[in-house]
Short mmCIF file of C-alpha atoms in Angstrom, two decimals:
data_model
loop_
_atom_site.label_atom_id
_atom_site.label_comp_id
_atom_site.label_asym_id
_atom_site.label_seq_id
_atom_site.Cartn_x
_atom_site.Cartn_y
_atom_site.Cartn_z
CA MET A 1 118.54 88.20 88.31
CA PHE A 2 119.85 86.01 90.70
CA GLU A 3 122.64 89.42 91.56
CA SER A 4 119.92 91.76 91.51
CA ARG A 5 117.60 89.78 93.89
CA SER A 6 120.56 89.20 96.54
CA CYS A 7 121.42 93.21 96.53
CA SER A 8 117.34 94.18 97.26
CA ALA A 9 117.55 92.00 100.10
CA LEU A 10 120.25 93.33 101.61
CA PRO A 11 120.31 96.75 103.83
CA ARG A 12 120.70 99.93 102.23
CA ASN A 13 124.10 100.77 103.92
CA ARG A 14 125.65 97.89 102.82
CA ARG A 15 124.04 97.81 99.08
CA ARG A 16 125.38 101.56 99.11
CA HIS A 17 128.92 99.62 100.66
CA SER A 18 128.17 96.66 97.66
CA ALA A 19 127.92 99.50 94.71
CA ARG A 20 131.12 101.59 95.38
CA VAL A 21 133.97 98.53 95.22
CA ALA A 22 131.84 97.10 92.40
CA GLY A 23 132.17 100.81 90.80
CA CYS A 24 136.04 100.14 92.06
CA PHE A 25 136.79 97.01 90.39
CA GLY A 26 134.77 97.88 87.39
CA ALA A 27 136.63 101.19 86.94
CA ALA A 28 140.65 99.18 87.36
CA LEU A 29 139.18 96.68 85.03
CA GLY A 30 138.35 99.16 82.44
CA VAL A 31 141.80 100.35 83.14
CA CYS A 32 143.56 97.25 82.69
CA LEU A 33 141.30 96.87 79.51
CA LEU A 34 142.26 99.78 77.45
CA ALA A 35 146.24 99.70 78.29
CA PRO A 36 148.32 98.17 76.56
CA PRO A 37 149.78 94.75 77.72
CA ALA A 38 153.27 95.24 79.65
CA ALA A 39 156.15 93.83 77.61
CA ALA A 40 157.60 92.60 80.99
CA GLN A 41 154.72 90.00 80.36
CA THR A 42 155.97 87.68 78.19
CA ILE A 43 158.85 85.61 77.64
CA GLY A 44 160.76 87.29 74.87
CA GLY A 45 159.99 90.88 76.65
CA GLU A 46 161.22 89.76 80.11
CA VAL A 47 164.71 88.88 77.85
CA GLU A 48 164.66 91.25 75.60
CA HIS A 49 164.48 93.95 78.97
CA HIS A 50 167.14 91.71 80.80
CA VAL A 51 169.69 91.98 78.58
CA ASP A 52 168.46 95.71 77.46
CA GLU A 53 168.45 96.79 81.08
CA GLY A 54 172.42 94.58 81.31
CA LEU A 55 173.36 96.73 78.30
CA LYS A 56 172.46 99.93 79.79
CA SER A 57 174.34 99.33 83.33
CA LYS A 58 177.51 97.62 81.42
CA GLN A 59 177.84 101.10 80.32
CA ARG A 60 177.18 103.09 83.10
CA SER A 61 179.53 101.46 85.20
CA SER A 62 182.99 99.85 85.00
CA PRO A 63 184.27 97.17 82.96
CA PRO A 64 183.78 93.81 85.76
CA LYS A 65 186.92 92.88 88.21
CA LYS A 66 189.42 90.13 86.80
CA LYS A 67 188.96 87.09 89.11
CA LYS A 68 192.56 87.53 90.28
CA LYS A 69 191.53 90.62 91.72
CA LYS A 70 188.68 89.53 93.72
CA LYS A 71 190.02 89.91 97.13
CA LYS A 72 190.45 93.80 96.57
CA PRO A 73 187.99 95.94 98.76
CA ALA A 74 184.83 96.38 96.74
CA LYS A 75 185.09 100.08 97.31
CA ARG A 76 188.03 102.10 96.41
CA SER A 77 188.97 106.01 96.35
CA LYS A 78 191.06 107.34 93.26
CA SER A 79 193.79 107.20 95.16
CA SER A 80 194.02 103.91 96.60
CA SER A 81 193.43 102.31 93.36
CA ARG A 82 196.81 103.87 92.05
CA GLN A 83 198.37 102.49 94.37
CA PRO A 84 200.90 99.21 93.61
CA ARG A 85 199.14 95.92 94.42
CA ARG A 86 201.00 94.09 97.77
CA ALA A 87 202.07 90.61 96.84
CA PRO A 88 200.30 87.87 98.57
CA GLU A 89 201.76 87.00 101.78
CA GLN A 90 202.50 83.20 100.84
CA LYS A 91 205.30 80.77 99.99
CA GLY A 92 207.38 82.19 96.92
CA TYR A 93 205.98 85.12 97.14
CA TRP A 94 207.60 88.77 98.46
CA SER A 95 205.38 90.37 101.20
CA GLY A 96 208.04 93.43 101.86
CA ASP A 97 206.75 97.27 101.35
CA PRO A 98 206.48 97.40 97.18
CA ASN A 99 207.23 101.26 97.90
CA LYS A 100 211.47 100.88 99.06
CA ALA A 101 213.75 101.02 96.96
CA ALA A 102 215.59 97.69 96.04
CA GLY A 103 218.63 97.60 96.87
CA PRO A 104 222.47 97.62 95.19
CA LYS A 105 222.53 93.98 93.28
CA PRO A 106 225.43 91.14 93.97
CA ALA A 107 228.32 91.73 92.22
CA GLU A 108 228.08 89.17 89.80
CA THR A 109 231.36 86.95 89.12
CA LYS A 110 232.78 87.14 85.14
CA TYR A 111 234.76 84.33 84.33
CA PRO A 112 237.23 83.37 83.31
CA ILE A 113 239.17 83.73 86.83
CA ARG A 114 242.72 83.77 86.52
CA VAL A 115 245.24 83.41 88.64
CA LEU A 116 248.28 85.03 86.94
CA GLY A 117 248.72 88.68 87.47
CA GLY A 118 251.27 91.46 86.48
CA GLY A 119 249.66 91.19 82.84
CA LEU A 120 250.66 87.75 82.19
CA ARG A 121 247.99 85.49 80.50
CA ILE A 122 248.48 81.92 79.40
CA ASP A 123 245.54 80.00 77.83
CA PRO A 124 246.84 76.33 76.95
CA GLY A 125 244.37 73.82 75.88
CA VAL A 126 243.96 70.52 74.05
CA GLY A 127 241.54 69.12 72.17
CA GLY A 128 240.23 66.89 68.99
CA ALA A 129 238.42 67.68 66.01
CA TYR A 130 237.15 65.61 63.00
CA ARG A 131 237.95 67.14 59.50
CA GLY A 132 236.88 67.05 55.64
CA TRP A 133 238.13 67.75 52.36
CA ARG A 134 236.42 68.02 48.87
CA PRO A 135 239.52 68.46 46.01
CA GLN A 136 237.82 69.40 42.83
CA GLY A 137 237.15 66.32 40.77
CA TYR A 138 238.64 65.55 37.21
CA PRO A 139 237.14 62.50 35.04
CA ALA A 140 240.34 60.36 34.51
CA LEU A 141 241.50 60.78 38.68
CA ASP A 142 239.41 59.05 41.39
CA VAL A 143 239.88 61.66 44.07
CA SER A 144 237.33 61.24 46.78
CA THR A 145 236.13 63.35 49.58
CA GLN A 146 238.13 62.75 52.93
CA ASN A 147 237.60 62.97 56.12
CA TYR A 148 240.37 62.79 58.76
CA TYR A 149 240.06 62.73 62.92
CA THR A 150 242.51 64.65 64.22
CA TRP A 151 243.86 65.83 67.68
CA SER A 152 245.12 69.50 68.74
CA LEU A 153 246.96 71.90 71.40
CA ASP A 154 246.78 75.17 70.91
CA VAL A 155 248.04 78.26 73.13
CA GLY A 156 247.32 82.14 73.56
CA VAL A 157 249.98 84.27 75.43
CA GLY A 158 249.56 87.50 76.65
CA LEU A 159 253.01 89.62 77.63
CA PHE A 160 251.83 92.43 79.90
CA GLY A 161 249.93 94.32 77.37
CA TRP A 162 252.93 94.46 74.81
CA VAL A 163 253.03 91.01 72.74
CA THR A 164 250.49 88.82 72.18
CA LEU A 165 250.47 85.17 70.65
CA HIS A 166 246.36 85.38 70.20
CA HIS A 167 246.62 81.81 68.51
CA GLY A 168 249.14 78.84 68.55
CA TYR A 169 248.21 76.40 67.30
CA PHE A 170 248.80 72.41 65.68
CA GLU A 171 246.42 69.48 64.60
CA SER A 172 247.08 66.50 62.79
CA ASN A 173 246.34 62.61 62.91
CA SER A 174 249.17 60.94 62.93
CA ALA A 175 253.03 61.18 64.30
CA SER A 176 254.78 61.35 61.58
CA ALA A 177 252.11 64.10 59.47
CA PRO A 178 252.86 65.59 56.05
CA SER A 179 254.54 68.64 55.63
CA ARG A 180 254.20 71.20 52.20
CA PRO A 181 255.56 68.55 49.69
CA GLU A 182 258.70 68.92 47.41
CA ALA A 183 256.52 67.04 44.92
CA ALA A 184 252.54 66.88 45.20
CA ILE A 185 251.57 63.47 42.81
CA THR A 186 254.21 60.68 42.99
CA ALA A 187 254.35 56.71 42.97
CA ARG A 188 252.37 55.85 46.07
CA ALA A 189 255.24 53.68 48.33
CA GLY A 190 253.18 50.98 50.37
CA ASN A 191 249.89 51.06 51.92
CA LEU A 192 248.91 55.29 53.07
CA ALA A 193 246.55 56.19 55.35
CA PRO A 194 244.83 59.70 54.86
CA LYS A 195 247.04 62.16 56.94
CA LEU A 196 246.47 66.03 57.82
CA THR A 197 248.46 68.87 59.36
CA LYS A 198 247.79 72.08 60.32
CA ALA A 199 249.47 74.86 61.78
CA LEU A 200 248.19 78.26 62.43
CA GLY A 201 250.40 81.79 64.71
CA VAL A 202 248.86 84.77 65.23
CA ILE A 203 250.83 87.41 66.92
CA GLY A 204 250.13 90.79 67.36
CA PHE A 205 251.75 94.02 68.83
CA PRO A 206 249.19 96.00 70.94
CA ALA A 207 252.18 97.93 72.68
CA VAL A 208 252.13 100.34 69.05
CA SER A 209 248.63 100.74 69.96
CA PHE A 210 245.92 99.25 72.05
CA VAL A 211 243.07 100.79 69.46
CA TRP A 212 245.15 99.85 66.46
CA GLU A 213 246.92 96.87 66.75
CA PRO A 214 249.87 95.63 63.75
CA ILE A 215 249.49 91.91 63.50
CA PHE A 216 251.13 88.80 61.70
CA ARG A 217 249.36 85.86 60.62
CA TYR A 218 250.76 82.60 59.58
CA GLU A 219 248.38 79.10 58.46
CA THR A 220 249.33 75.98 56.78
CA ARG A 221 247.75 72.37 56.02
CA ALA A 222 248.93 69.07 54.07
CA PHE A 223 246.36 66.80 52.95
CA GLU A 224 247.60 63.20 51.92
CA THR A 225 245.48 60.73 49.98
CA THR A 226 245.36 58.50 47.23
CA VAL A 227 244.58 59.24 43.77
CA THR A 228 243.81 56.55 41.60
CA PRO A 229 243.45 57.49 37.53
CA LYS A 230 239.97 56.13 35.76
CA GLN A 231 242.11 56.08 32.50
CA PRO A 232 245.88 55.99 31.75
CA VAL A 233 247.63 59.25 32.58
CA ARG A 234 250.94 61.07 31.79
CA VAL A 235 252.46 62.57 35.56
CA ILE A 236 254.43 65.69 34.67
CA PRO A 237 257.16 66.36 36.68
CA HIS A 238 257.46 70.07 38.04
CA SER A 239 261.12 70.37 37.25
CA ALA A 240 260.11 69.40 33.27
CA SER A 241 260.82 71.36 30.21
CA PRO A 242 258.02 73.59 28.70
CA ASN A 243 259.47 72.08 24.93
CA GLN A 244 259.64 68.30 26.21
CA PRO A 245 257.44 66.13 23.99
CA THR A 246 255.03 64.46 26.42
CA THR A 247 256.09 61.12 24.89
CA ASP A 248 258.65 61.42 27.52
CA PHE A 249 256.34 60.60 30.48
CA PRO A 250 254.98 57.24 29.98
CA LEU A 251 250.82 56.70 30.42
CA THR A 252 250.44 55.18 33.83
CA THR A 253 247.27 53.76 35.48
CA GLU A 254 248.72 52.46 38.80
CA PRO A 255 247.67 54.42 42.47
CA LEU A 256 249.08 57.76 42.75
CA THR A 257 250.68 59.56 46.19
CA MET A 258 248.87 63.24 46.67
CA VAL A 259 249.48 65.79 49.01
CA SER A 260 248.32 69.12 48.57
CA GLY A 261 249.59 72.01 50.61
CA PHE A 262 248.38 75.27 51.77
CA GLU A 263 250.32 78.34 52.89
CA SER A 264 248.40 81.73 53.71
CA PHE A 265 250.80 84.60 55.62
CA ILE A 266 249.31 88.05 56.19
CA VAL A 267 250.25 91.36 57.22
CA GLY A 268 247.89 93.61 58.38
CA VAL A 269 246.38 96.20 61.02
CA LYS A 270 243.62 95.26 63.94
CA TYR A 271 241.45 97.23 65.19
CA ASN A 272 240.06 96.83 68.74
CA HIS A 273 237.15 98.95 69.30
CA ASP A 274 237.11 97.73 72.98
CA ASN A 275 240.87 99.15 73.83
CA ASP A 276 241.77 95.35 75.23
CA PRO A 277 243.36 93.23 73.35
CA THR A 278 245.76 91.70 76.06
CA GLY A 279 243.29 88.85 76.62
CA ILE A 280 242.92 85.55 74.85
CA VAL A 281 239.55 84.22 76.21
CA GLN A 282 238.26 87.11 77.41
CA VAL A 283 236.21 88.82 80.45
CA PRO A 284 233.07 90.67 78.45
CA LYS A 285 233.60 94.01 77.90
CA GLY A 286 232.15 94.64 74.72
CA ASP A 287 230.91 93.47 71.73
CA PHE A 288 232.11 94.58 68.71
CA PRO A 289 234.10 92.69 66.76
CA GLU A 290 238.18 92.90 66.71
CA ILE A 291 238.66 93.32 62.93
CA TYR A 292 241.74 93.51 60.33
CA LEU A 293 242.95 95.18 57.28
CA GLY A 294 246.10 94.14 55.35
CA LEU A 295 248.00 92.57 52.73
CA GLY A 296 247.65 88.60 51.96
CA LEU A 297 250.08 86.04 50.25
CA THR A 298 248.89 82.52 49.60
CA SER A 299 250.38 79.66 47.92
CA TYR A 300 249.58 76.10 47.64
CA SER A 301 250.76 72.94 45.89
CA LYS A 302 248.16 70.01 44.14
CA PRO A 303 248.03 67.82 41.44
CA TYR A 304 246.37 69.55 38.48
CA GLN A 305 244.40 68.65 35.11
CA VAL A 306 244.42 71.78 32.95
CA ARG A 307 240.75 72.69 32.69
CA VAL A 308 238.62 75.90 31.63
CA ASP A 309 235.50 75.39 33.43
CA ASP A 310 234.03 71.70 32.58
CA PHE A 311 236.76 71.41 29.52
CA VAL A 312 239.74 69.24 30.64
CA LEU A 313 243.17 68.16 29.05
CA ASP A 314 242.82 65.07 31.09
CA GLU A 315 245.74 63.47 30.11
CA LEU A 316 247.99 65.10 31.88
CA VAL A 317 248.75 65.44 35.48
CA PHE A 318 250.90 68.61 36.43
CA ASP A 319 252.53 68.76 39.73
CA ALA A 320 250.97 72.28 39.82
CA ARG A 321 252.29 75.34 42.25
CA PHE A 322 249.47 77.95 42.69
CA ARG A 323 249.89 81.35 43.94
CA GLY A 324 248.25 84.50 44.95
CA ALA A 325 248.55 88.14 46.33
CA GLY A 326 246.02 90.24 47.19
CA LEU A 327 244.26 92.31 50.25
CA ALA A 328 243.05 90.56 53.21
CA PHE A 329 240.47 90.91 55.72
CA GLY A 330 238.68 89.71 58.20
CA GLY A 331 237.53 89.97 61.87
CA GLU A 332 236.45 87.79 64.91
CA THR A 333 234.52 88.47 68.16
CA GLN A 334 235.74 87.67 71.54
CA ARG A 335 235.98 84.36 72.92
CA THR A 336 233.61 84.97 75.87
CA PRO A 337 232.84 82.17 78.38
CA THR A 338 228.51 81.73 77.45
CA LYS A 339 228.27 83.48 74.59
CA PHE A 340 228.69 82.05 71.24
CA TYR A 341 231.51 83.64 69.09
CA GLY A 342 232.38 84.26 65.10
CA SER A 343 235.63 84.66 63.31
CA LEU A 344 236.30 85.56 59.22
CA SER A 345 239.13 85.17 57.53
CA SER A 346 239.77 86.06 53.99
CA GLN A 347 241.51 87.10 51.16
CA VAL A 348 241.15 88.21 46.91
CA GLY A 349 243.32 88.83 44.36
CA LEU A 350 245.17 88.19 41.55
CA GLY A 351 246.83 84.58 41.00
CA GLU A 352 249.38 83.13 38.82
CA VAL A 353 249.66 78.96 38.39
CA LEU A 354 252.96 77.21 37.58
CA LEU A 355 252.39 73.91 35.98
CA LEU A 356 255.95 73.64 35.81
CA GLU A 357 259.11 75.60 37.22
CA ASP A 358 259.42 77.71 33.88
CA TYR A 359 256.13 77.99 32.34
CA SER A 360 252.70 79.19 33.83
CA LEU A 361 249.31 78.58 32.75
CA ASN A 362 249.37 82.18 32.63
CA ASP A 363 251.54 82.09 29.75
CA ALA A 364 248.93 80.55 28.42
CA LEU A 365 246.21 83.09 28.39
CA PRO A 366 245.17 85.69 26.13
CA ASP A 367 246.53 89.31 26.87
CA ASP A 368 243.40 90.60 27.97
CA TRP A 369 242.93 87.44 30.44
CA LEU A 370 244.01 86.98 33.72
CA ILE A 371 243.81 84.58 37.12
CA GLY A 372 242.41 85.87 39.94
CA TYR A 373 241.70 83.91 42.92
CA VAL A 374 239.59 84.05 46.68
CA GLN A 375 239.72 82.62 49.72
CA GLY A 376 238.68 82.57 53.03
CA GLU A 377 237.54 80.45 55.95
CA LEU A 378 234.55 81.15 58.53
CA THR A 379 234.53 79.49 61.99
CA PHE A 380 231.25 79.33 64.42
CA GLY A 381 231.64 77.94 68.20
CA TYR A 382 230.63 78.33 71.59
CA LEU A 383 232.57 78.51 74.85
CA HIS A 384 231.34 77.53 78.20
CA PRO A 385 232.85 77.34 82.03
CA LEU A 386 233.35 73.66 83.23
CA LEU A 387 234.27 74.68 86.49
CA LYS A 388 233.51 78.03 87.98
CA THR A 389 236.69 77.55 89.85
CA ALA A 390 240.04 79.99 89.94
CA PRO A 391 241.53 79.07 87.17
CA THR A 392 238.27 78.82 85.46
CA LEU A 393 238.41 75.30 83.28
CA LEU A 394 236.46 75.76 79.78
CA GLY A 395 234.74 73.59 77.29
CA GLY A 396 234.03 74.56 73.63
CA ILE A 397 233.05 73.70 70.28
CA GLU A 398 233.08 75.21 67.32
CA ALA A 399 232.41 74.87 63.44
CA THR A 400 234.34 75.51 60.64
CA VAL A 401 233.74 76.07 56.85
CA GLY A 402 236.12 77.19 54.25
CA GLY A 403 237.81 76.43 50.96
CA MET A 404 239.63 78.51 47.74
CA THR A 405 239.19 79.25 43.76
CA PHE A 406 241.06 80.30 41.68
CA PHE A 407 239.10 81.29 38.16
CA TYR A 408 239.86 83.65 35.08
CA PHE A 409 238.09 86.40 34.30
CA LYS A 410 238.39 89.19 31.37
CA THR A 411 240.61 92.46 32.31
CA PHE A 412 238.09 94.39 29.93
CA GLN A 413 234.41 92.52 29.43
CA ALA A 414 232.05 93.51 26.54
CA GLU A 415 228.35 94.07 27.19
CA GLY A 416 226.30 90.87 27.87
CA GLU A 417 229.98 89.26 29.39
CA ARG A 418 230.12 87.84 32.80
CA GLU A 419 232.15 84.53 32.43
CA THR A 420 234.43 83.77 35.42
CA PRO A 421 235.40 80.26 34.46
CA PRO A 422 236.65 78.68 37.69
CA LEU A 423 240.07 76.26 37.09
CA ASN A 424 240.03 75.29 40.69
CA TRP A 425 238.51 74.54 44.23
CA ASP A 426 238.86 73.37 46.66
CA ILE A 427 236.34 72.99 50.07
CA LEU A 428 237.81 72.46 53.95
CA TRP A 429 235.17 71.95 56.61
CA GLY A 430 235.38 70.54 60.29
CA LEU A 431 233.77 70.46 63.50
CA HIS A 432 236.98 71.01 66.60
CA ALA A 433 235.68 70.62 70.56
CA TYR A 434 238.09 71.13 73.11
CA ILE A 435 238.93 72.75 76.52
CA THR A 436 241.31 75.60 77.57
CA LEU A 437 242.79 76.27 81.05
CA PRO A 438 243.28 80.52 81.18
CA LEU A 439 246.06 81.15 83.87
#
């Protein structure tokens, strides 16, 4: 009523204008009321719309640049994007031309630096070691593990490519070191300190062929310690006759001196893949180890109680001699500064155990049984230049473990028979530190 009165009071032109405005407003209001509500008008719709648009734009555009690349120009052509990125010109960074070829690297100094020329090479050295010896125990004898602190002298010599002394080595812990004994077990005389001595000589003749080098290797060791019988035993000397009664040798429980002497000899040929056997400590030339193959002999003396595995004749202690002959093989990597090195020396073959001069343990075996042996030593070490001078002072450390075993075996075994009972074993180990001066 109020609105119609007001409209009638207006002039005709103004009434027409008001009618047009009201008509437009009504039409717009009708369109808005009839159209469906837009998704962007709600919070959920806004979020869905934003995520949807963002994912679509992500698929159309390239991956976002990482933060560390934000300093690059915003737009790059395809050709410029393939150019290598320049390093920032800051302290500690190279800012030269990345397309410029690098110059030759300075020559790297290889050690050792020697001072002798003309094909003469001498490697003297001194050192110290901690050695351990574990002989096989017996029910009637107290033979404990023995440890020794020793000093050592070492030398290697290369003579103009004709002869090479690869190792000339002596080690002991006493001025009066034990040697190969005439008797492996005797009555003890006074106080006895455990003693050890070791000597090694390896000589080769590369002049015959630098690749195939004939070698001779000799090694000897002697261990001296005290043995205490746990029960009365009879000590049988090596010179006794097998026909003598055991009662000719009295029972004793007194401490005894025990000396075990080991010897081995190898003749063979060494293969030098790198064709340079003249150096003892060598400048790096190759990584292929030097290997050898040949024939080996072994011999050692020790107190022994006859045993077959755990079955022991514990009343008699023999002054026994062990001997063997067989195949020898091994090898070593080059002793090169700043690198680890290793070596292996081993033998396998047939053995004999002389209980007396005229009687062996082999004589007591059935016809289809023999005695075999295996021995070996593995060394692993590292060599480092202490003074990078001429000549170069080198320091090294190496660990060694090895041993020997004699065992029974049957020549023809029936199906299911796999027994090889041991009759003796010894284990040796050591840690050796040294310095050497290649001249």
